[in-house]
Amino acid sequence: MLRVGVLVSGGGTNLQAILDAIDKGTVTNARVEAVISNNANAFALERAKKHGIAAECVSPRDFPDREAFHEALLSRVDSYHLDLLVLAGFLVKIPEAMIAGYRGRIINIHPSLIPSFCGVGYYGLKVHEAALARGVKVTGATVHFVDEGMDSGPIILQKAVEVKAGDTPEILQRRVMEEAEWKILPQAIHMIANNLLQE
Ligand code: GRF
């Protein structure tokens, strides 16, 4: 059974997709052991608590400096003895010590087809604003392993989504979440939990 930790910062719709997929049985051999957020108000924490999952906040505001925050975050993550860390809308850059400690065991969902519209400054609605500004006809989402870079690790899964006339960033974000993110993130966890990843 793969012990999964999910790191979140916001509404938690990707977390919910994971929990629902496990409940439905489309993701097997995996269990979410903990949900950790940098944001005490993240609704994702409510979703975890409602599901009976350990949910906690480790906020940079509670520490004198970034290093102390990073140490506390890593210490809390380590305390759950996890096999896989899933970044689901987590807006904090992962400290190098965590990447080193969980190398090859951290995945992230990014709301574009990497290498487009990714890297520093590309998160949340900004990704979709950039896609619309560029005039792409197709966008989508990517699940990738996390390395020291920003959205730069090996790609695991991608799913394309059509950009439609009249799309606003909000409409496009919702379509990318519904048609891509909420499908490929659980699918990636299922593949890892069942050793289905092609080397
Ligand atoms: C959304 O912008 C999503 O596209 C990205 O993270 C943000 C929050 O998602 N992956 P969630 O609802 O908190 O999962």
Short mmCIF file of C-alpha atoms and ligand atoms in Angstrom, two decimals:
data_model
loop_
_atom_site.label_atom_id
_atom_site.label_comp_id
_atom_site.label_asym_id
_atom_site.label_seq_id
_atom_site.Cartn_x
_atom_site.Cartn_y
_atom_site.Cartn_z
CA MET A 1 0.00 0.00 0.00
CA LEU A 2 1.53 3.31 -1.15
CA ARG A 3 1.54 5.87 1.69
CA VAL A 4 0.71 9.20 0.04
CA GLY A 5 1.06 12.71 1.44
CA VAL A 6 -0.65 15.58 -0.38
CA LEU A 7 0.69 19.13 -0.09
CA VAL A 8 -1.89 21.85 -0.80
CA SER A 9 -2.36 25.62 -0.67
CA GLY A 10 -5.87 26.25 -1.93
CA GLY A 11 -9.30 24.83 -2.66
CA GLY A 12 -8.15 21.21 -2.90
CA THR A 13 -10.12 20.12 -5.97
CA ASN A 14 -7.14 18.01 -7.06
CA LEU A 15 -6.98 16.48 -3.58
CA GLN A 16 -10.71 15.73 -3.82
CA ALA A 17 -10.19 14.05 -7.19
CA ILE A 18 -7.56 11.79 -5.60
CA LEU A 19 -9.78 10.91 -2.64
CA ASP A 20 -12.77 10.22 -4.91
CA ALA A 21 -10.67 8.04 -7.24
CA ILE A 22 -9.43 5.97 -4.28
CA ASP A 23 -12.98 5.61 -2.96
CA LYS A 24 -14.23 4.57 -6.43
CA GLY A 25 -11.39 2.07 -6.83
CA THR A 26 -9.91 3.65 -9.94
CA VAL A 27 -6.78 4.23 -7.88
CA THR A 28 -5.64 1.09 -6.04
CA ASN A 29 -2.87 0.23 -3.59
CA ALA A 30 -2.65 3.82 -2.38
CA ARG A 31 -3.85 5.63 0.71
CA VAL A 32 -3.66 9.35 1.57
CA GLU A 33 -2.09 9.42 5.03
CA ALA A 34 -1.75 13.19 5.45
CA VAL A 35 -2.62 16.54 3.92
CA ILE A 36 -0.32 19.45 4.74
CA SER A 37 -0.84 23.08 3.75
CA ASN A 38 1.16 26.30 4.11
CA ASN A 39 -2.19 28.12 4.31
CA ALA A 40 -4.36 27.67 7.41
CA ASN A 41 -7.42 28.76 5.43
CA ALA A 42 -6.96 26.29 2.59
CA PHE A 43 -10.32 24.59 2.00
CA ALA A 44 -8.26 21.53 1.06
CA LEU A 45 -7.68 21.02 4.81
CA GLU A 46 -11.45 20.89 5.35
CA ARG A 47 -11.76 18.29 2.60
CA ALA A 48 -9.11 16.15 4.33
CA LYS A 49 -10.69 16.46 7.79
CA LYS A 50 -14.11 15.54 6.34
CA HIS A 51 -12.47 12.41 4.94
CA GLY A 52 -10.88 11.54 8.32
CA ILE A 53 -7.37 12.24 7.08
CA ALA A 54 -4.66 13.92 9.19
CA ALA A 55 -4.66 17.56 8.08
CA GLU A 56 -2.28 20.21 9.29
CA CYS A 57 -0.90 23.62 8.47
CA VAL A 58 2.78 24.49 8.51
CA SER A 59 2.80 28.22 7.81
CA PRO A 60 5.91 30.32 7.03
CA ARG A 61 4.29 33.00 9.21
CA ASP A 62 4.89 30.85 12.29
CA PHE A 63 8.67 30.74 11.84
CA PRO A 64 11.42 33.36 12.22
CA ASP A 65 12.89 32.64 8.80
CA ARG A 66 12.57 30.51 5.67
CA GLU A 67 15.09 27.95 6.87
CA ALA A 68 13.15 27.27 10.08
CA PHE A 69 9.95 26.91 8.03
CA HIS A 70 11.64 24.46 5.66
CA GLU A 71 12.96 22.40 8.59
CA ALA A 72 9.50 22.27 10.19
CA LEU A 73 7.82 21.35 6.91
CA LEU A 74 10.27 18.51 6.26
CA SER A 75 9.99 17.30 9.86
CA ARG A 76 6.20 17.10 9.66
CA VAL A 77 6.30 15.35 6.28
CA ASP A 78 8.87 12.85 7.57
CA SER A 79 6.70 12.09 10.60
CA TYR A 80 4.14 10.35 8.35
CA HIS A 81 6.67 7.91 6.79
CA LEU A 82 5.35 8.55 3.28
CA ASP A 83 6.24 6.78 0.04
CA LEU A 84 5.02 9.53 -2.31
CA LEU A 85 4.52 13.29 -1.95
CA VAL A 86 1.89 14.84 -4.22
CA LEU A 87 1.96 18.61 -4.80
CA ALA A 88 -1.66 19.51 -5.59
CA GLY A 89 -1.84 23.24 -6.02
CA PHE A 90 1.03 23.70 -3.53
CA LEU A 91 2.50 27.16 -4.02
CA VAL A 92 5.64 26.81 -1.90
CA LYS A 93 8.96 25.97 -3.58
CA ILE A 94 10.05 22.59 -2.21
CA PRO A 95 13.24 22.91 -0.14
CA GLU A 96 16.30 21.16 -1.55
CA ALA A 97 16.57 18.93 1.55
CA MET A 98 13.08 17.59 0.83
CA ILE A 99 13.87 16.96 -2.84
CA ALA A 100 17.05 15.13 -1.79
CA GLY A 101 15.19 13.12 0.85
CA TYR A 102 12.35 12.16 -1.50
CA ARG A 103 14.14 12.10 -4.84
CA GLY A 104 11.97 10.44 -7.45
CA ARG A 105 9.07 10.35 -4.98
CA ILE A 106 7.56 13.83 -5.38
CA ILE A 107 5.07 14.58 -8.17
CA ASN A 108 3.36 17.83 -9.17
CA ILE A 109 0.34 18.75 -11.29
CA HIS A 110 0.84 21.78 -13.50
CA PRO A 111 -2.07 23.29 -15.46
CA SER A 112 -0.39 23.49 -18.88
CA LEU A 113 1.37 21.23 -21.38
CA ILE A 114 4.95 21.62 -20.11
CA PRO A 115 7.27 23.10 -21.47
CA SER A 116 4.67 25.73 -22.36
CA PHE A 117 3.58 28.27 -19.77
CA CYS A 118 5.58 26.91 -16.86
CA GLY A 119 8.41 27.97 -14.56
CA VAL A 120 8.72 31.01 -12.32
CA GLY A 121 5.55 33.12 -12.21
CA TYR A 122 3.35 30.56 -13.98
CA TYR A 123 0.81 29.30 -11.45
CA GLY A 124 -2.97 29.29 -11.01
CA LEU A 125 -4.87 31.64 -13.31
CA LYS A 126 -1.64 33.21 -14.62
CA VAL A 127 -1.00 30.02 -16.61
CA HIS A 128 -4.34 30.30 -18.40
CA GLU A 129 -4.00 34.05 -18.91
CA ALA A 130 -0.69 33.40 -20.69
CA ALA A 131 -2.18 30.61 -22.83
CA LEU A 132 -5.07 32.86 -23.93
CA ALA A 133 -2.73 35.79 -24.54
CA ARG A 134 -0.52 33.60 -26.79
CA GLY A 135 -3.59 32.35 -28.64
CA VAL A 136 -2.89 28.62 -28.33
CA LYS A 137 -5.69 26.35 -29.61
CA VAL A 138 -4.77 23.51 -27.30
CA THR A 139 -3.57 23.57 -23.70
CA GLY A 140 -3.88 20.97 -20.94
CA ALA A 141 -2.16 19.65 -17.83
CA THR A 142 1.02 17.82 -16.92
CA VAL A 143 2.02 15.53 -14.06
CA HIS A 144 5.78 15.46 -13.57
CA PHE A 145 8.40 14.43 -11.05
CA VAL A 146 9.74 17.33 -8.99
CA ASP A 147 13.43 18.16 -9.09
CA GLU A 148 15.41 21.22 -8.02
CA GLY A 149 13.98 23.30 -10.84
CA MET A 150 10.51 24.80 -11.26
CA ASP A 151 8.19 22.50 -13.28
CA SER A 152 11.33 20.94 -14.78
CA GLY A 153 11.36 17.26 -13.69
CA PRO A 154 10.64 14.22 -15.91
CA ILE A 155 7.10 14.23 -17.32
CA ILE A 156 4.83 11.35 -16.26
CA LEU A 157 1.46 12.11 -17.93
CA GLN A 158 -0.08 14.89 -20.01
CA LYS A 159 -3.62 15.48 -21.27
CA ALA A 160 -4.64 18.03 -23.89
CA VAL A 161 -7.66 20.31 -23.57
CA GLU A 162 -9.23 22.43 -26.33
CA VAL A 163 -9.23 26.22 -25.96
CA LYS A 164 -12.63 27.54 -27.05
CA ALA A 165 -13.71 30.89 -28.48
CA GLY A 166 -14.75 33.25 -25.72
CA ASP A 167 -12.79 31.43 -23.04
CA THR A 168 -11.85 33.54 -20.05
CA PRO A 169 -8.96 32.44 -17.82
CA GLU A 170 -11.51 31.22 -15.26
CA ILE A 171 -13.50 29.19 -17.81
CA LEU A 172 -10.33 27.69 -19.27
CA GLN A 173 -8.93 26.86 -15.80
CA ARG A 174 -12.11 25.02 -14.92
CA ARG A 175 -12.07 23.02 -18.16
CA VAL A 176 -8.40 22.09 -17.68
CA MET A 177 -9.14 20.97 -14.12
CA GLU A 178 -12.25 18.96 -15.05
CA GLU A 179 -10.94 17.40 -18.27
CA ALA A 180 -7.27 16.98 -17.42
CA GLU A 181 -5.96 17.65 -13.90
CA TRP A 182 -8.58 15.69 -12.03
CA LYS A 183 -7.98 12.70 -14.34
CA ILE A 184 -4.22 12.49 -14.81
CA LEU A 185 -3.17 13.20 -11.22
CA PRO A 186 -5.09 10.22 -9.79
CA GLN A 187 -4.00 8.15 -12.80
CA ALA A 188 -0.33 8.96 -12.10
CA ILE A 189 -0.72 7.91 -8.44
CA HIS A 190 -2.37 4.66 -9.55
CA MET A 191 0.51 3.97 -11.97
CA ILE A 192 3.14 4.61 -9.29
CA ALA A 193 1.27 2.57 -6.68
CA ASN A 194 1.06 -0.38 -9.08
CA ASN A 195 4.53 -0.10 -10.68
CA LEU A 196 3.04 0.74 -14.08
CA LEU A 197 5.44 3.56 -14.97
CA GLN A 198 7.51 2.77 -18.07
CA GLU A 199 11.19 3.41 -17.35
C1 GRF B 1 -5.29 25.38 -9.69
O1 GRF B 1 -4.85 26.54 -10.38
C2 GRF B 1 -4.86 24.17 -10.44
O2 GRF B 1 -4.91 24.40 -11.83
C3 GRF B 1 -3.45 23.98 -9.99
O3 GRF B 1 -3.46 24.37 -8.61
C4 GRF B 1 -4.53 25.30 -8.39
C5 GRF B 1 -5.38 24.92 -7.21
O4 GRF B 1 -5.93 23.68 -7.41
N1 GRF B 1 -3.03 22.61 -10.14
P1 GRF B 1 -6.73 22.92 -6.20
O5 GRF B 1 -8.21 23.19 -6.45
O6 GRF B 1 -6.27 23.50 -4.88
O7 GRF B 1 -6.40 21.48 -6.36
#
